C-alpha cells in the first residue's frame, strides 16, 4: 500500500498548481489524471487581466491577486526549466469620448494607478484596429501558455514518481474516519480538481456549477505581437498566430465549435478589427464556472477527508496561484479559506 498525505485528482491548472505548492511545502502527494485534450485548461487562452468586463472595472480581488502573480509564474518557470509566462500590455479601445473622459479621471485614483500603463486619447495607430477614440493600455497583464506549463508540471511530477495516468473510479474510493483508500493508495485526504468533469463526481455533483462553452478562432494576420487587443473579443498573439475569443454558451456543452458561435466571434471581431485575416483553426472548450463566479474550495461537510479545488472559470490563471497558496497554508495550520470561496457556503 502506497501512503501519501494528499491524493490529487486532476492535473489541469488547479490540480497542477495545488499539487506543486503542497509538494513544495514538504507534503507527500500523488496525482491521478485523466489524460485527454478536452480539458478547460488545455483549451483556455490563459490571459490574466486586472481590468475586465463591459464596464472595465478592476477584477475581483485584483489588488491581492496581481501583486505577486507574475513573480509566481516566473519562479515556477525557473523551477521547471520551462517557458510559459508572456507578460504583455492589454489594449482596450474606447467606445467614445465619455469613456475616454471617465478613464482620464480614474487614472489618478490610487486603486487603479498601478494597473494603467497609459491612456491614449487618439488612435494608437495599430493597423486595422478600430480605436478612433483611443484606448486604455494596461500593466500587469499578459498570458500563460497553459499547455506548455501543464506539460512541464507533468514531467516534474513524473520524474518524482508522483503522477499516474487514469480515470478515477469513484466507486473504488473507500472512506474511513481518518483517511481514504483508493486501489493501492492510502491518503489522508483526496482533493478533486477535475474541472467540468465534476458533474460525474458523486461527492460534488450537486454543487451549483454553471459550466460554459467557449469557442476560439485561431487566425493568421499582420497584427503586432507585443500587445493583446481586448474589447468585445480578445486578440491574443500566441504560437505564431492570433487567438480570438471567446463565446459564452451555457446550453450546448460540447467540444465542437458551432456555426453560430463562430459567426458571433467573426461579428464581434469585426467591431474592433477590420484587417484581413485567415482562419487557421476553430476550437471549443468548457469552463468550470459557478453560479456566483467564485470557486469552490474546501472539504465535504459529511466526509471531511474529501476536498474540492475547482470552479475557477475564465480567470483561473489569476485566481489559482492565490487560492492554491491559501489552501496549502490552511492545510498546514496557517490561516483560513476565504469565506466567499469556501464550499461550506453551499449546503450539500
CSV table of C-alpha atoms in Angstrom, one decimal:
chain,number,residue,atom,x,y,z
A,1,UNK,CA,0.0,0.0,0.0
A,2,UNK,CA,1.4,3.4,-1.1
A,3,UNK,CA,0.8,6.0,1.6
A,4,UNK,CA,0.6,9.8,0.9
A,5,UNK,CA,-0.9,12.8,2.6
A,6,UNK,CA,-2.8,14.1,-0.4
A,7,UNK,CA,-4.3,12.4,-3.4
A,8,UNK,CA,-4.9,15.0,-6.1
A,9,UNK,CA,-7.4,14.1,-8.8
A,10,UNK,CA,-6.8,16.1,-12.0
A,11,UNK,CA,-3.8,18.0,-13.3
A,12,UNK,CA,-5.2,21.0,-15.0
A,13,UNK,CA,-4.2,24.4,-13.8
A,14,UNK,CA,-6.0,23.9,-10.5
A,15,UNK,CA,-4.7,20.4,-9.6
A,16,UNK,CA,-1.3,21.0,-11.1
A,17,UNK,CA,-0.5,24.2,-9.1
A,18,UNK,CA,-2.2,22.9,-5.9
A,19,UNK,CA,-0.1,19.7,-6.1
A,20,UNK,CA,3.1,21.7,-6.8
A,21,UNK,CA,2.5,24.0,-3.8
A,22,UNK,CA,1.8,21.1,-1.5
A,23,UNK,CA,4.9,19.3,-2.7
A,24,UNK,CA,7.0,22.5,-2.2
A,25,UNK,CA,6.0,22.6,1.5
A,26,UNK,CA,7.1,19.1,2.0
A,27,UNK,CA,3.7,17.3,1.8
A,28,UNK,CA,3.6,13.9,0.1
A,29,UNK,CA,1.2,13.9,-2.9
A,30,UNK,CA,0.1,11.6,-5.7
A,31,UNK,CA,-1.7,12.8,-8.8
A,32,UNK,CA,-4.2,10.8,-10.8
A,33,UNK,CA,-5.0,12.5,-14.1
A,34,UNK,CA,-7.3,11.6,-16.9
A,35,UNK,CA,-5.2,12.4,-20.0
A,36,UNK,CA,-7.5,14.0,-22.6
A,37,UNK,CA,-7.1,17.0,-24.8
A,38,UNK,CA,-10.7,18.1,-23.9
A,39,UNK,CA,-9.8,19.9,-20.7
A,40,UNK,CA,-10.6,23.5,-19.9
A,41,UNK,CA,-7.0,24.3,-19.0
A,42,UNK,CA,-5.7,23.0,-22.4
A,43,UNK,CA,-8.3,24.9,-24.4
A,44,UNK,CA,-8.1,28.2,-22.4
A,45,UNK,CA,-6.4,31.3,-23.7
A,46,UNK,CA,-4.6,31.8,-20.4
A,47,UNK,CA,-5.0,35.6,-20.2
A,48,UNK,CA,-4.5,37.4,-17.0
A,49,UNK,CA,-6.1,40.9,-16.9
A,50,UNK,CA,-6.7,43.3,-14.0
A,51,UNK,CA,-9.4,45.3,-15.7
A,52,UNK,CA,-12.3,43.3,-17.1
A,53,UNK,CA,-15.9,43.3,-18.2
A,54,UNK,CA,-18.1,45.7,-20.2
A,55,UNK,CA,-17.8,48.4,-17.6
A,56,UNK,CA,-14.0,48.0,-17.5
A,57,UNK,CA,-13.6,47.7,-13.7
A,58,UNK,CA,-11.0,46.0,-11.6
A,59,UNK,CA,-11.4,42.3,-11.5
A,60,UNK,CA,-12.5,40.7,-8.2
A,61,UNK,CA,-9.5,40.7,-5.7
A,62,UNK,CA,-7.3,42.5,-8.3
A,63,UNK,CA,-5.1,44.1,-5.6
A,64,UNK,CA,-4.5,40.8,-3.8
A,65,UNK,CA,-4.2,38.6,-7.0
A,66,UNK,CA,-1.8,40.7,-9.1
A,67,UNK,CA,0.8,41.9,-6.7
A,68,UNK,CA,2.7,38.6,-6.9
A,69,UNK,CA,1.1,36.9,-9.9
A,70,UNK,CA,3.9,37.4,-12.5
A,71,UNK,CA,6.6,36.6,-10.0
A,72,UNK,CA,4.8,33.4,-9.1
A,73,UNK,CA,4.8,32.1,-12.7
A,74,UNK,CA,8.3,33.4,-13.3
A,75,UNK,CA,9.6,31.4,-10.2
A,76,UNK,CA,7.7,28.4,-11.5
A,77,UNK,CA,9.3,28.7,-14.9
A,78,UNK,CA,12.7,28.7,-13.3
A,79,UNK,CA,11.9,25.7,-11.1
A,80,UNK,CA,10.6,23.7,-14.0
A,81,UNK,CA,13.1,24.9,-16.6
A,82,UNK,CA,10.3,25.9,-19.0
A,83,UNK,CA,8.9,29.0,-20.7
A,84,UNK,CA,5.2,29.7,-20.5
A,85,UNK,CA,4.8,33.2,-19.0
A,86,UNK,CA,4.3,36.1,-21.5
A,87,UNK,CA,3.7,39.5,-19.9
A,88,UNK,CA,2.1,41.8,-22.5
A,89,UNK,CA,0.1,45.0,-22.2
A,90,UNK,CA,-3.6,44.7,-23.0
A,91,UNK,CA,-5.1,47.5,-25.1
A,92,UNK,CA,-8.8,48.2,-24.7
A,93,UNK,CA,-10.1,50.7,-27.3
A,94,UNK,CA,-12.6,53.3,-26.0
A,95,UNK,CA,-16.1,53.3,-27.5
A,96,UNK,CA,-16.5,57.1,-27.2
A,97,UNK,CA,-15.4,60.4,-25.6
A,98,UNK,CA,-17.4,59.7,-22.4
A,99,UNK,CA,-15.4,56.6,-21.7
A,100,UNK,CA,-12.2,58.4,-22.6
A,101,UNK,CA,-13.0,61.2,-20.1
A,102,UNK,CA,-14.0,58.7,-17.4
A,103,UNK,CA,-10.6,57.0,-17.6
A,104,UNK,CA,-8.8,60.3,-17.7
A,105,UNK,CA,-10.3,60.9,-14.2
A,106,UNK,CA,-10.0,57.3,-13.0
A,107,UNK,CA,-6.3,57.2,-13.9
A,108,UNK,CA,-5.4,59.2,-10.8
A,109,UNK,CA,-7.4,57.0,-8.4
A,110,UNK,CA,-5.0,55.1,-6.1
A,111,UNK,CA,-6.8,51.8,-6.7
A,112,UNK,CA,-6.2,52.0,-10.5
A,113,UNK,CA,-2.9,53.8,-11.0
A,114,UNK,CA,-0.7,50.7,-10.8
A,115,UNK,CA,-2.7,48.8,-13.5
A,116,UNK,CA,-2.7,51.6,-16.1
A,117,UNK,CA,0.3,51.8,-18.4
A,118,UNK,CA,-1.1,54.7,-20.5
A,119,UNK,CA,-4.3,56.3,-21.7
A,120,UNK,CA,-4.4,57.1,-25.4
A,121,UNK,CA,-6.7,60.0,-26.3
A,122,UNK,CA,-6.4,59.2,-30.0
A,123,UNK,CA,-5.8,56.1,-32.1
A,124,UNK,CA,-2.8,54.1,-31.1
A,125,UNK,CA,-2.1,53.5,-34.8
A,126,UNK,CA,-2.2,49.7,-34.9
A,127,UNK,CA,-3.2,48.9,-38.5
A,128,UNK,CA,-6.7,47.5,-38.7
A,129,UNK,CA,-7.6,48.2,-35.0
A,130,UNK,CA,-10.7,50.4,-34.7
A,131,UNK,CA,-9.9,52.8,-32.0
A,132,UNK,CA,-11.0,56.2,-33.2
A,133,UNK,CA,-11.3,57.5,-29.6
A,134,UNK,CA,-8.0,56.0,-28.3
A,135,UNK,CA,-8.0,53.4,-25.6
A,136,UNK,CA,-6.7,52.2,-22.3
A,137,UNK,CA,-3.4,50.3,-22.1
A,138,UNK,CA,-2.9,48.1,-19.1
A,139,UNK,CA,0.0,46.9,-17.0
A,140,UNK,CA,0.3,43.6,-15.0
A,141,UNK,CA,-1.3,41.7,-17.9
A,142,UNK,CA,-0.4,39.0,-20.4
A,143,UNK,CA,-0.9,35.3,-20.8
A,144,UNK,CA,0.3,32.0,-19.6
A,145,UNK,CA,0.7,29.3,-22.2
A,146,UNK,CA,-1.2,26.6,-20.2
A,147,UNK,CA,-0.4,23.6,-22.4
A,148,UNK,CA,3.3,24.3,-22.1
A,149,UNK,CA,3.0,24.9,-18.3
A,150,UNK,CA,1.0,21.7,-17.7
A,151,UNK,CA,3.4,19.6,-19.8
A,152,UNK,CA,6.3,20.9,-17.7
A,153,UNK,CA,4.4,20.2,-14.5
A,154,UNK,CA,3.5,16.7,-15.6
A,155,UNK,CA,7.2,16.0,-16.4
A,156,UNK,CA,8.2,17.4,-13.0
A,157,UNK,CA,5.7,15.1,-11.2
A,158,UNK,CA,6.6,12.1,-13.3
A,159,UNK,CA,10.3,12.5,-12.6
A,160,UNK,CA,9.5,12.4,-8.9
A,161,UNK,CA,7.1,9.4,-9.2
A,162,UNK,CA,4.1,11.5,-8.2
A,163,UNK,CA,1.9,11.0,-11.3
A,164,UNK,CA,-0.4,8.3,-12.6
A,165,UNK,CA,-2.5,8.4,-15.7
A,166,UNK,CA,-6.0,7.1,-15.4
A,167,UNK,CA,-9.7,7.8,-15.0
A,168,UNK,CA,-10.7,8.0,-11.3
A,169,UNK,CA,-13.3,5.3,-10.4
A,170,UNK,CA,-15.4,6.9,-7.6
A,171,UNK,CA,-16.9,3.6,-6.6
A,172,UNK,CA,-13.4,2.3,-5.7
A,173,UNK,CA,-12.9,5.0,-3.1
A,174,UNK,CA,-13.1,3.7,0.5
A,175,UNK,CA,-13.8,6.4,3.0
A,176,UNK,CA,-12.5,5.7,6.5
A,177,UNK,CA,-12.7,8.0,9.6
A,178,UNK,CA,-9.2,9.4,9.3
A,179,UNK,CA,-8.1,8.5,5.7
A,180,UNK,CA,-9.3,7.3,2.3
A,181,UNK,CA,-8.1,4.3,0.3
A,182,UNK,CA,-8.1,4.1,-3.4
A,183,UNK,CA,-6.9,1.0,-5.1
A,184,UNK,CA,-3.4,0.6,-3.6
A,185,UNK,CA,-3.1,4.2,-2.3
A,186,UNK,CA,-3.8,5.3,1.2
A,187,UNK,CA,-4.2,9.0,1.7
A,188,UNK,CA,-5.1,11.3,4.5
A,189,UNK,CA,-7.2,13.4,2.1
A,190,UNK,CA,-8.3,13.4,-1.5
A,191,UNK,CA,-8.8,16.7,-3.3
A,192,UNK,CA,-10.8,16.7,-6.6
A,193,UNK,CA,-9.6,19.2,-9.2
A,194,UNK,CA,-11.5,17.9,-12.2
A,195,UNK,CA,-12.8,21.0,-13.9
A,196,UNK,CA,-16.0,20.4,-15.9
A,197,UNK,CA,-15.8,16.6,-15.1
A,198,UNK,CA,-17.1,17.4,-11.6
A,199,UNK,CA,-20.5,16.7,-13.0
A,200,UNK,CA,-19.7,13.0,-12.8
A,201,UNK,CA,-18.4,13.2,-9.2
A,202,UNK,CA,-20.9,11.8,-6.7
A,203,UNK,CA,-19.5,13.8,-3.8
A,204,UNK,CA,-19.6,17.2,-5.6
A,205,UNK,CA,-22.1,17.0,-8.5
A,206,UNK,CA,-24.8,18.7,-6.5
A,207,UNK,CA,-22.8,21.9,-6.3
A,208,UNK,CA,-24.3,24.8,-8.3
A,209,UNK,CA,-21.8,24.8,-11.1
A,210,UNK,CA,-22.7,26.7,-14.3
A,211,UNK,CA,-20.3,25.4,-16.9
A,212,UNK,CA,-20.0,27.5,-20.0
A,213,UNK,CA,-18.8,26.6,-23.5
A,214,UNK,CA,-16.3,28.9,-25.2
A,215,UNK,CA,-15.2,29.0,-28.8
A,216,UNK,CA,-11.9,30.4,-30.0
A,217,UNK,CA,-10.7,31.2,-33.5
A,218,UNK,CA,-7.0,30.9,-34.4
A,219,UNK,CA,-6.2,33.4,-37.2
A,220,UNK,CA,-3.2,34.4,-39.3
A,221,UNK,CA,-3.0,38.2,-39.6
A,222,UNK,CA,-0.5,41.0,-39.5
A,223,UNK,CA,-1.1,42.5,-36.1
A,224,UNK,CA,1.9,43.3,-33.8
A,225,UNK,CA,2.8,40.5,-31.3
A,226,UNK,CA,3.7,42.8,-28.4
A,227,UNK,CA,0.1,43.7,-27.3
A,228,UNK,CA,-3.2,42.0,-26.6
A,229,UNK,CA,-6.2,43.8,-28.1
A,230,UNK,CA,-9.3,43.2,-25.9
A,231,UNK,CA,-12.7,44.8,-26.5
A,232,UNK,CA,-15.7,42.6,-27.2
A,233,UNK,CA,-13.2,39.9,-28.1
A,234,UNK,CA,-9.6,39.3,-27.2
A,235,UNK,CA,-7.0,39.1,-30.0
A,236,UNK,CA,-4.0,37.3,-28.4
A,237,UNK,CA,-0.7,36.7,-30.2
A,238,UNK,CA,0.2,33.1,-29.5
A,239,UNK,CA,2.4,30.4,-31.1
A,240,UNK,CA,2.9,32.5,-34.3
A,241,UNK,CA,-0.8,33.1,-34.8
A,242,UNK,CA,-3.6,35.1,-33.0
A,243,UNK,CA,-6.3,33.6,-30.8
A,244,UNK,CA,-9.7,35.3,-30.9
A,245,UNK,CA,-12.3,34.6,-28.3
A,246,UNK,CA,-14.4,33.9,-26.7
A,247,UNK,CA,-18.1,32.9,-26.7
A,248,UNK,CA,-20.3,32.1,-23.7
A,249,UNK,CA,-22.8,29.3,-24.3
A,250,UNK,CA,-24.4,27.6,-21.2
A,251,UNK,CA,-26.7,25.3,-23.3
A,252,UNK,CA,-24.6,23.4,-25.8
A,253,UNK,CA,-21.9,21.9,-23.6
A,254,UNK,CA,-19.8,20.0,-26.1
A,255,UNK,CA,-16.3,20.4,-27.6
A,256,UNK,CA,-17.4,21.1,-31.1
A,257,UNK,CA,-17.3,24.7,-32.5
A,258,UNK,CA,-20.8,25.7,-33.7
A,259,UNK,CA,-21.6,27.7,-36.8
A,260,UNK,CA,-23.5,30.3,-34.6
A,261,UNK,CA,-20.6,30.6,-32.2
A,262,UNK,CA,-18.0,31.1,-35.0
A,263,UNK,CA,-20.3,33.6,-36.7
A,264,UNK,CA,-20.7,35.5,-33.4
A,265,UNK,CA,-16.9,35.7,-33.0
A,266,UNK,CA,-16.4,37.0,-36.5
A,267,UNK,CA,-19.0,39.7,-36.0
A,268,UNK,CA,-17.5,40.8,-32.7
A,269,UNK,CA,-14.0,40.7,-34.2
A,270,UNK,CA,-15.2,43.0,-37.0
A,271,UNK,CA,-16.2,45.7,-34.5
A,272,UNK,CA,-12.7,46.1,-33.2
A,273,UNK,CA,-10.5,44.9,-36.2
A,274,UNK,CA,-11.1,45.4,-39.9
A,275,UNK,CA,-7.8,44.0,-41.1
A,276,UNK,CA,-7.6,40.9,-43.3
A,277,UNK,CA,-7.1,37.5,-41.7
A,278,UNK,CA,-7.2,33.8,-42.5
A,279,UNK,CA,-8.8,31.3,-40.1
A,280,UNK,CA,-6.3,28.6,-39.2
A,281,UNK,CA,-8.3,26.7,-36.7
A,282,UNK,CA,-11.6,26.7,-34.8
A,283,UNK,CA,-11.9,25.1,-31.3
A,284,UNK,CA,-14.1,24.9,-28.3
A,285,UNK,CA,-13.7,24.2,-24.6
A,286,UNK,CA,-15.9,24.1,-21.5
A,287,UNK,CA,-15.1,26.3,-18.5
A,288,UNK,CA,-15.9,25.1,-14.9
A,289,UNK,CA,-17.8,28.2,-13.9
A,290,UNK,CA,-20.0,28.5,-10.9
A,291,UNK,CA,-23.4,30.2,-10.1
A,292,UNK,CA,-21.7,33.1,-8.3
A,293,UNK,CA,-18.5,33.2,-10.4
A,294,UNK,CA,-16.4,32.2,-7.4
A,295,UNK,CA,-14.6,28.9,-7.0
A,296,UNK,CA,-15.4,26.1,-4.6
A,297,UNK,CA,-12.6,25.3,-2.2
A,298,UNK,CA,-12.6,23.2,0.9
A,299,UNK,CA,-13.9,19.9,2.3
A,300,UNK,CA,-17.1,18.0,2.4
A,301,UNK,CA,-19.5,18.5,5.3
A,302,UNK,CA,-20.2,14.8,5.7
A,303,UNK,CA,-16.7,13.5,4.5
A,304,UNK,CA,-14.0,15.8,5.9
A,305,UNK,CA,-11.3,13.9,4.1
A,306,UNK,CA,-12.8,14.7,0.7
A,307,UNK,CA,-11.9,18.1,-0.7
A,308,UNK,CA,-12.5,20.2,-3.8
A,309,UNK,CA,-10.5,22.8,-5.6
A,310,UNK,CA,-12.5,23.8,-8.6
A,311,UNK,CA,-14.7,26.3,-10.4
A,312,UNK,CA,-12.2,29.0,-11.4
A,313,UNK,CA,-14.0,29.7,-14.6
A,314,UNK,CA,-12.4,32.2,-17.1
A,315,UNK,CA,-9.9,33.6,-14.5
A,316,UNK,CA,-8.1,30.5,-13.5
A,317,UNK,CA,-4.6,31.9,-14.4
A,318,UNK,CA,-5.2,34.8,-12.0
A,319,UNK,CA,-7.1,33.0,-9.2
A,320,UNK,CA,-5.4,29.6,-8.9
A,321,UNK,CA,-2.0,30.7,-7.6
A,322,UNK,CA,-3.5,32.9,-4.9
A,323,UNK,CA,-6.0,30.3,-3.7
A,324,UNK,CA,-3.6,27.3,-4.0
A,325,UNK,CA,-1.3,29.1,-1.7
A,326,UNK,CA,-4.2,29.9,0.6
A,327,UNK,CA,-5.4,26.3,0.7
A,328,UNK,CA,-1.9,24.9,1.3
A,329,UNK,CA,-1.4,27.4,4.2
A,330,UNK,CA,-4.8,26.4,5.7
A,331,UNK,CA,-3.9,22.7,5.4
A,332,UNK,CA,-0.6,23.5,7.2
A,333,UNK,CA,-2.5,25.1,10.0
A,334,UNK,CA,-1.9,28.8,8.9
A,335,UNK,CA,-5.0,30.9,8.1
A,336,UNK,CA,-8.4,30.1,6.8
A,337,UNK,CA,-10.2,29.5,3.5
A,338,UNK,CA,-11.8,32.8,2.4
A,339,UNK,CA,-15.5,32.6,3.2
A,340,UNK,CA,-16.5,33.8,-0.2
A,341,UNK,CA,-15.0,30.7,-1.9
A,342,UNK,CA,-15.3,28.1,0.9
A,343,UNK,CA,-17.5,25.3,-0.3
A,344,UNK,CA,-19.4,25.4,3.0
A,345,UNK,CA,-21.3,28.4,1.6
A,346,UNK,CA,-23.5,25.8,-0.2
A,347,UNK,CA,-25.5,23.2,1.7
A,348,UNK,CA,-24.9,19.7,0.4
